[in-house]
Coordinates of C-alpha atoms and ligand atoms in Angstrom, one line a residue:
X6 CA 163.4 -175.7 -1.1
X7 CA 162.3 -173.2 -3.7
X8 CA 162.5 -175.1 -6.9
X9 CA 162.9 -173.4 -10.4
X10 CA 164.8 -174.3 -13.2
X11 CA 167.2 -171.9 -12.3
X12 CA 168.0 -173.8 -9.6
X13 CA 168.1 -177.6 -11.1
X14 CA 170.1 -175.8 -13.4
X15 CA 172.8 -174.0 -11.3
X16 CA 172.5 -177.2 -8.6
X17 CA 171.3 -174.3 -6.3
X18 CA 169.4 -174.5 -3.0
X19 CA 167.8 -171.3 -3.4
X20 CA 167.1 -169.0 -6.4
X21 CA 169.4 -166.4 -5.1
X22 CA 172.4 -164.6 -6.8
X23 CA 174.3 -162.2 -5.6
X24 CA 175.5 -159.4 -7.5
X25 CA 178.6 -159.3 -8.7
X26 CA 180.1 -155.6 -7.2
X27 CA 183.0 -154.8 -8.4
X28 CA 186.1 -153.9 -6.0
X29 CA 184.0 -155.7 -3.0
X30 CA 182.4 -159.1 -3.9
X31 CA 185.8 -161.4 -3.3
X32 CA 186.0 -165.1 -2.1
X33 CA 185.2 -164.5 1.1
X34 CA 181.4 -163.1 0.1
X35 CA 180.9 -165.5 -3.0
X36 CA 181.4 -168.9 -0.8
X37 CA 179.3 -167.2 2.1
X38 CA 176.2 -166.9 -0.1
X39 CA 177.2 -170.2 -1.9
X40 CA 177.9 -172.1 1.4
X41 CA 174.0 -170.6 2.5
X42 CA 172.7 -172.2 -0.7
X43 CA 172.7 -169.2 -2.9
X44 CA 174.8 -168.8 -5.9
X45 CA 178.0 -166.2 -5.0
X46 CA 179.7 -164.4 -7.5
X47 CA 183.6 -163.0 -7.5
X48 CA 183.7 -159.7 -9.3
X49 CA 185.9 -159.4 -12.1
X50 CA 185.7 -155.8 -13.0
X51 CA 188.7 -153.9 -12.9
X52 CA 191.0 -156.6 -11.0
X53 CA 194.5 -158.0 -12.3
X54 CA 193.5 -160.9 -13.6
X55 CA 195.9 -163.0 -11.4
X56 CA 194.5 -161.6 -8.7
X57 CA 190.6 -162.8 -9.5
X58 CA 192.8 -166.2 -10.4
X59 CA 193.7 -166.2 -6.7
X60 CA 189.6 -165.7 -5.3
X61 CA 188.6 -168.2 -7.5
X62 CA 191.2 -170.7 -6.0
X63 CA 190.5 -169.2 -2.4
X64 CA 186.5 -169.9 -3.2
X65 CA 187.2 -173.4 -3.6
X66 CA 189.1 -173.7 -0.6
X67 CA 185.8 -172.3 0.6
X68 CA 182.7 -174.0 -0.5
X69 CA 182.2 -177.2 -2.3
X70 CA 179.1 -175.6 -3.8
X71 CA 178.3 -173.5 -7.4
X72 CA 179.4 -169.9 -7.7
X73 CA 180.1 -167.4 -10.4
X74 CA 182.6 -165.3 -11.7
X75 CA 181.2 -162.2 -13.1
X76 CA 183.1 -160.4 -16.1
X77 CA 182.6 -156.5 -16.6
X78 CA 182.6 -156.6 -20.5
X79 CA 184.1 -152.8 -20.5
X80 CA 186.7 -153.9 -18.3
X81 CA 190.1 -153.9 -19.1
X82 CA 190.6 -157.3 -18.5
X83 CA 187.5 -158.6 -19.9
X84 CA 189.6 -160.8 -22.9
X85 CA 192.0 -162.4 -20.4
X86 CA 189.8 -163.0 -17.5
X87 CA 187.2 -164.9 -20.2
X88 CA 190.3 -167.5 -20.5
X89 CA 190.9 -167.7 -16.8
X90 CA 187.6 -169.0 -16.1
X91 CA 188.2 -172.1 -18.5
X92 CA 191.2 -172.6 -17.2
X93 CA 190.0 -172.5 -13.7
X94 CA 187.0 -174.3 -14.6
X95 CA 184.9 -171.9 -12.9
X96 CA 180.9 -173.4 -13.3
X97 CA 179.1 -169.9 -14.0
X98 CA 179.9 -166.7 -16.0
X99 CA 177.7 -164.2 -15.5
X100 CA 178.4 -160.9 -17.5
X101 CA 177.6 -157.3 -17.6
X102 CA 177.9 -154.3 -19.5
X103 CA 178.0 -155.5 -23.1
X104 CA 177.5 -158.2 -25.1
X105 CA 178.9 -161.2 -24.6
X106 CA 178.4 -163.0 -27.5
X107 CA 182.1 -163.9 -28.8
X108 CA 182.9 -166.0 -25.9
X109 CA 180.2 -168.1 -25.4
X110 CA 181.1 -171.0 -27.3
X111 CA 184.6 -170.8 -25.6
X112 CA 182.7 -171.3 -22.3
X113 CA 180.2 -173.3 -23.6
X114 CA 182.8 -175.6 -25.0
X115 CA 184.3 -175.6 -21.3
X116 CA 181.2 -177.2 -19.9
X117 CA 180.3 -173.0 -17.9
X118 CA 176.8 -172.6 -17.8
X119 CA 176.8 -168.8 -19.5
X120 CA 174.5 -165.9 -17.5
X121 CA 174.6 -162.5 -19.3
X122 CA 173.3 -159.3 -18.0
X123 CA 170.9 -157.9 -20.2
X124 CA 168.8 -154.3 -19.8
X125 CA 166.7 -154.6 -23.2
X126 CA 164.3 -157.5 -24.8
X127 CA 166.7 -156.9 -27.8
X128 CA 169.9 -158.5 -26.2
X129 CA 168.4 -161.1 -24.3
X130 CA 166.7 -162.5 -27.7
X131 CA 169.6 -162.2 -29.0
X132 CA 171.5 -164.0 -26.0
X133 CA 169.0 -166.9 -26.1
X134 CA 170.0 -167.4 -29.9
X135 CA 173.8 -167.1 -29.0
X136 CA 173.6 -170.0 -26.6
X137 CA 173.3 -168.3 -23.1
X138 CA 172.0 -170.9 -20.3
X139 CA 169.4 -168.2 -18.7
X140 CA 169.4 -164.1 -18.8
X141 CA 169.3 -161.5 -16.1
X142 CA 166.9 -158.4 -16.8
X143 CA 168.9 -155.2 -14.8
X144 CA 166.2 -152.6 -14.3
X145 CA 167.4 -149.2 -13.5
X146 CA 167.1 -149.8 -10.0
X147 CA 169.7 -151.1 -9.9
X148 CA 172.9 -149.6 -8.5
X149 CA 176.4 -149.4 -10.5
X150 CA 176.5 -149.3 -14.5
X151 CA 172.5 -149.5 -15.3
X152 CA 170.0 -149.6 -18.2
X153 CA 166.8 -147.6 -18.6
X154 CA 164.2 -149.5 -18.1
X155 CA 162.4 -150.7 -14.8
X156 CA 162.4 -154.1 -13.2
X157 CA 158.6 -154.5 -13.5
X158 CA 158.5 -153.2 -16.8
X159 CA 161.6 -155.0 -18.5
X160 CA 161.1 -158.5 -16.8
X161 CA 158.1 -159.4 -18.2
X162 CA 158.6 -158.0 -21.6
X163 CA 161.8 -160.6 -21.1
X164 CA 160.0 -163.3 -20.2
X165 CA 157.7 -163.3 -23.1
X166 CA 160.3 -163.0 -25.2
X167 CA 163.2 -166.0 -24.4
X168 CA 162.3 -170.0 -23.2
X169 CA 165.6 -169.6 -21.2
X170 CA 165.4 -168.9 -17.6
X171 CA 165.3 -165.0 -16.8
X172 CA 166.4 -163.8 -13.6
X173 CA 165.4 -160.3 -12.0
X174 CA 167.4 -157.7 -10.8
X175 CA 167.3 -154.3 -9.9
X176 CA 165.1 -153.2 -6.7
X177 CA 164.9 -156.7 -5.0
X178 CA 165.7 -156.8 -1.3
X179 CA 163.7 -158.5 0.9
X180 CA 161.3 -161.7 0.1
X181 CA 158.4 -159.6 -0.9
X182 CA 160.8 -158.4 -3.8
X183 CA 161.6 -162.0 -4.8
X184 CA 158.1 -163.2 -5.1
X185 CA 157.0 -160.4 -6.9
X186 CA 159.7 -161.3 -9.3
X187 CA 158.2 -164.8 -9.5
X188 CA 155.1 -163.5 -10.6
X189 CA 156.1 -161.5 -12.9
X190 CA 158.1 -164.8 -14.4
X191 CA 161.1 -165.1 -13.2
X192 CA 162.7 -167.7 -11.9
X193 CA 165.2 -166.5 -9.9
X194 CA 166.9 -162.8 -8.5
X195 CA 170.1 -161.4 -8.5
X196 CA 170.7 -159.1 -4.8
X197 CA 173.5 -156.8 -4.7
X198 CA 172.7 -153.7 -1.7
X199 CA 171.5 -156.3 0.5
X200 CA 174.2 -158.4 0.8
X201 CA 177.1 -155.1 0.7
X202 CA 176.0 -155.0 4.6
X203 CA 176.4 -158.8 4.8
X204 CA 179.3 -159.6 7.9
X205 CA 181.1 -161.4 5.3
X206 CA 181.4 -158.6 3.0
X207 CA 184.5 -156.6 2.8
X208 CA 183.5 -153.5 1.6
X209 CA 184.6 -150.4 3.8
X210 CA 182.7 -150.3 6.9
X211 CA 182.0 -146.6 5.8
X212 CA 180.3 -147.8 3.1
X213 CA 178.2 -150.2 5.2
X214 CA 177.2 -147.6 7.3
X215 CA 176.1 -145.1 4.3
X216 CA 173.9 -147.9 3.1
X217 CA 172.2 -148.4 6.1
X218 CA 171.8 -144.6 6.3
X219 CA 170.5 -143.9 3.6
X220 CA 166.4 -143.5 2.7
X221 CA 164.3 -144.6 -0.7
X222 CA 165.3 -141.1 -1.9
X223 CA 169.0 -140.9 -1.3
X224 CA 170.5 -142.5 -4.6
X225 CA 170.9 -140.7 -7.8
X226 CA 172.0 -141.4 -11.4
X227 CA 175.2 -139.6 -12.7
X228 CA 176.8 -140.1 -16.3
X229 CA 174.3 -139.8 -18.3
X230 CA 176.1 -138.0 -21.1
X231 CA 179.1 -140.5 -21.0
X232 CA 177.0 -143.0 -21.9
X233 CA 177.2 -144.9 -18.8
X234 CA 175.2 -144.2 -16.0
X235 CA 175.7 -144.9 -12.7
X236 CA 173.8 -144.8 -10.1
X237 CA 175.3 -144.3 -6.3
X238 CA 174.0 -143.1 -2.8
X239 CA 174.0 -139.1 -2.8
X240 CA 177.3 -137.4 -1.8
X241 CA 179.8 -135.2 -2.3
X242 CA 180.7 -136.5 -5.4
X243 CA 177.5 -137.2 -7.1
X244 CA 176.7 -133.0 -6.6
X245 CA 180.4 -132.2 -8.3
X246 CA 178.8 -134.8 -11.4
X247 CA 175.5 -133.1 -11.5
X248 CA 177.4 -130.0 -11.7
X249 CA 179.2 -130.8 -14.4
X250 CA 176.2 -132.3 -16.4
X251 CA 174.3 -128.8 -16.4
X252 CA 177.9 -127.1 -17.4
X253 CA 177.9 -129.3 -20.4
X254 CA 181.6 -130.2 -19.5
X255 CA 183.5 -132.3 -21.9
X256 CA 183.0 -136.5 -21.5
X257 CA 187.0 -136.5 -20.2
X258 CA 186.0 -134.4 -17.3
X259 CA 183.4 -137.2 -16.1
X260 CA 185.9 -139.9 -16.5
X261 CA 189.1 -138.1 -14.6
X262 CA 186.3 -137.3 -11.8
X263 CA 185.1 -141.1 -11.9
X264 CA 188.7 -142.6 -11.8
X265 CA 189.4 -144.9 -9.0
X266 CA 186.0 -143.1 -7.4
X267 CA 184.1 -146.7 -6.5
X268 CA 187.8 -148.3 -4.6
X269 CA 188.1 -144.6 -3.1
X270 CA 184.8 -145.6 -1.5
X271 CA 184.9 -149.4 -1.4
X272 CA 188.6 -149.9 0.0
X273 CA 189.4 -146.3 1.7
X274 CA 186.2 -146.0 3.2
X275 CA 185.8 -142.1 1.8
X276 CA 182.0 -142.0 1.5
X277 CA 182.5 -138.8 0.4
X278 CA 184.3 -138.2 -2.5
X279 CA 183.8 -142.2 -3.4
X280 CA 181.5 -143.3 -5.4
X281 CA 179.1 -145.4 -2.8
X282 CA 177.6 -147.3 -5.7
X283 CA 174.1 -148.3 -4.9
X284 CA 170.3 -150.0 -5.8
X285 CA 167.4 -147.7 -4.7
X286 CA 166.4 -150.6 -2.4
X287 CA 169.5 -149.5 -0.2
X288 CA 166.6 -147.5 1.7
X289 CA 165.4 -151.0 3.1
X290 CA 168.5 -151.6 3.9
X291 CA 168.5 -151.3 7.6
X292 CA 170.8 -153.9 9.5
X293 CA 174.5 -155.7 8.9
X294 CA 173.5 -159.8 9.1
X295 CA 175.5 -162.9 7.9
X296 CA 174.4 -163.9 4.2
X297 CA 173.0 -167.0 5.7
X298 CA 170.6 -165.2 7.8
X299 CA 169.9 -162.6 4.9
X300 CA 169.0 -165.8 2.7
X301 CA 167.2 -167.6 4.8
X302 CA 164.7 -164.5 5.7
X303 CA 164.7 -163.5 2.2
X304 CA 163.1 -167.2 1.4
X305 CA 161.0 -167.1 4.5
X306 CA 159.6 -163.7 3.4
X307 CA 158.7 -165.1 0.0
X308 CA 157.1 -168.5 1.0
X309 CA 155.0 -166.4 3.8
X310 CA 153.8 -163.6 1.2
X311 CA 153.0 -165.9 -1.7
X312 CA 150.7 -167.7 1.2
X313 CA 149.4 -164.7 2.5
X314 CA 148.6 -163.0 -1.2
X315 CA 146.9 -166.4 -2.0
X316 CA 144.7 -167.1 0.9
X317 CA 143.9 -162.8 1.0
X318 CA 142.6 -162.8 -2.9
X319 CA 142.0 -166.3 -3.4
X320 CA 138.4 -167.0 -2.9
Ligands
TUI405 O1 177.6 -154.0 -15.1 C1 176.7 -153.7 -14.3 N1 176.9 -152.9 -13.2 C2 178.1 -152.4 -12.8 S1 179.6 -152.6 -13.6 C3 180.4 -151.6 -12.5 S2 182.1 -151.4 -12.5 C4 182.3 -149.8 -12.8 N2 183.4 -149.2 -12.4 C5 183.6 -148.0 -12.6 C6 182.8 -147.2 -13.3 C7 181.6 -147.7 -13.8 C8 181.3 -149.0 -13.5 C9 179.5 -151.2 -11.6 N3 178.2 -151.6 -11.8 N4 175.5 -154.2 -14.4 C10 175.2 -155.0 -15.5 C11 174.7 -154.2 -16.7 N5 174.9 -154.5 -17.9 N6 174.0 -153.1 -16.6 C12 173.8 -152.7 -17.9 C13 174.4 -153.6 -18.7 C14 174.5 -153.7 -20.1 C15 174.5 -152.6 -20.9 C16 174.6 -152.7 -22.3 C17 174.6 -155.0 -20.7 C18 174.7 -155.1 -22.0 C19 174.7 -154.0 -22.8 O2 174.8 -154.3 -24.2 C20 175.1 -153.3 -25.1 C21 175.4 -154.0 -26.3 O3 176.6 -154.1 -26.6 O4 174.5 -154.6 -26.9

């Protein structure tokens, strides 16, 4: 047991949840890391909403625990898929990538405990007042669409900030990462690279094998002028972007080159040309394991360093 409130509030084992990636985290990774006493989380982004209807119903069949569905607020389908989760009665919303606030009473109302994304102080104040059940501080380690500032520097500034539960994400893969996080206040992380290699996760096996790969230095943040920055491993792709950048192309050229660039690496497997989105942590990254295993060493790795650290400075 690893008791926070995050936990008594999700009816969680562990104060794990796993990052929502969009094109990759389906049923069959969400009841996995539920079923090992994390919380799993379908990805909504970008998917016919009928379609994220069908893994919700398949995560069911699945697990008899808590899981999420995450919705991608720049999305396409963000206004249809935030009925679907009433009408599925999905527990937990987490969100990303805006601001969430005009549905939260509509899940709220639904009895869905409500768990935005948030990469500034500013939004999760403003989260806490709009009725969200805990936030998640993003730092810019963090791979996909991602804020500005760091993990250790956001998540405190968070903490002192809200009473609700704040959850860290962003450079956390391995126990030493989680128990840092709970010093810094939080009660709980969110994983994402780690659990891309996981057996049950059916991402590419290209991609798999570009994470384990890759080293501390090997991801990189492109978009910056769009607006929306993303950070993926280094490939061929990410040079074309960074070429682009210094020619000052026009904002369209980003977006026809980022078009179907993350399923191009997710589903097809070209690690390439794909975008192989990405936390810097990826560089820790070193082994393909079932989420059970990566769960249970996570917590093992926290409850053996917060002992360590203790008895090594405690005197
Ligand atoms: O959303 C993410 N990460 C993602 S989404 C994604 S899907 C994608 N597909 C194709 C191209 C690009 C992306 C991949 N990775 N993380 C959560 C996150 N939310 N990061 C940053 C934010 C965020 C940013 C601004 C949250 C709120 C926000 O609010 C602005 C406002 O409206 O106040």
């Amino acid at each position: 047991m690893l008791e926070t409130r995050l936990t008594k509030l999700l009816k969680i084992k562990y104060p794990i949840i796993q990052g929502a990636m969009a094109w990759i985290a389906d049923s069959s990774l969400a009841s996995s890391v539920s079923n090992a006493g994390g919380l799993g989380v379908i990805a909504g982004a970008n998917a016919p909403v009928e379609k994220v209807r069908e893994e919700i119903r398949k995560t069911k069949m699945l697990t008899d625990k808590p899981f999420a569905v995450n919705i991608m607020l720049m999305s396409e389908n963000a206004e249809e898929l935030a009925r679907v989760v009433v009408e599925e009665k999905v527990p937990v919303v987490t969100t990303g990538a805006g601001n969430p606030g005009k549905y939260i009473p509509m899940w709220k109302a639904a009895g869905i405990k409500v768990i935005p994304v948030v990469p500034s102080v500013a939004l999760a104040v403003r989260m806490e007042r709009a009725g969200a059940d805990a936030v998640i501080t993003e730092g810019t380690e963090a791979g996909g669409h991602i804020g500005e500032i760091t993990t250790l520097c956001l998540l405190p500034q968070v903490k002192d900030s809200v009473n609700i539960p704040v959850i860290a994400a962003g450079g956390i893969g391995d126990g030493r990462g989680l128990s840092a996080c709970l010093m810094l206040g939080a009660e709980g992380v969110q994983i994402g690279t780690r659990f891309l290699v996981a057996h049950e996760c059916n991402v590419h096996e290209n991609y798999k094998q570009k994470v384990i790969a890759s080293k501390d230095i090997d991801t990189s943040v492109t978009g910056r002028p769009t607006g929306h920055p993303v950070r993926s491993i280094r490939n061929k792709l990410t040079r074309r972007f960074q070429e682009l950048e210094k020619s000052c192309e026009a904002i369209e050229s980003f977006e026809e080159l980022g078009r179907g660039a993350l399923a191009r690496a997710a589903v097809q497997g070209d690690v390439e040309y794909g975008s192989v989105m990405a936390g810097q942590i990826a560089g820790l990254v070193s082994k393909e394991q079932s989420c059970r295993e990566i769960i249970d060493e996570i917590i093992q790795e926290a409850y053996r360093t917060l002992r360590e650290i203790t008895l090594k400075y405690m005197r």
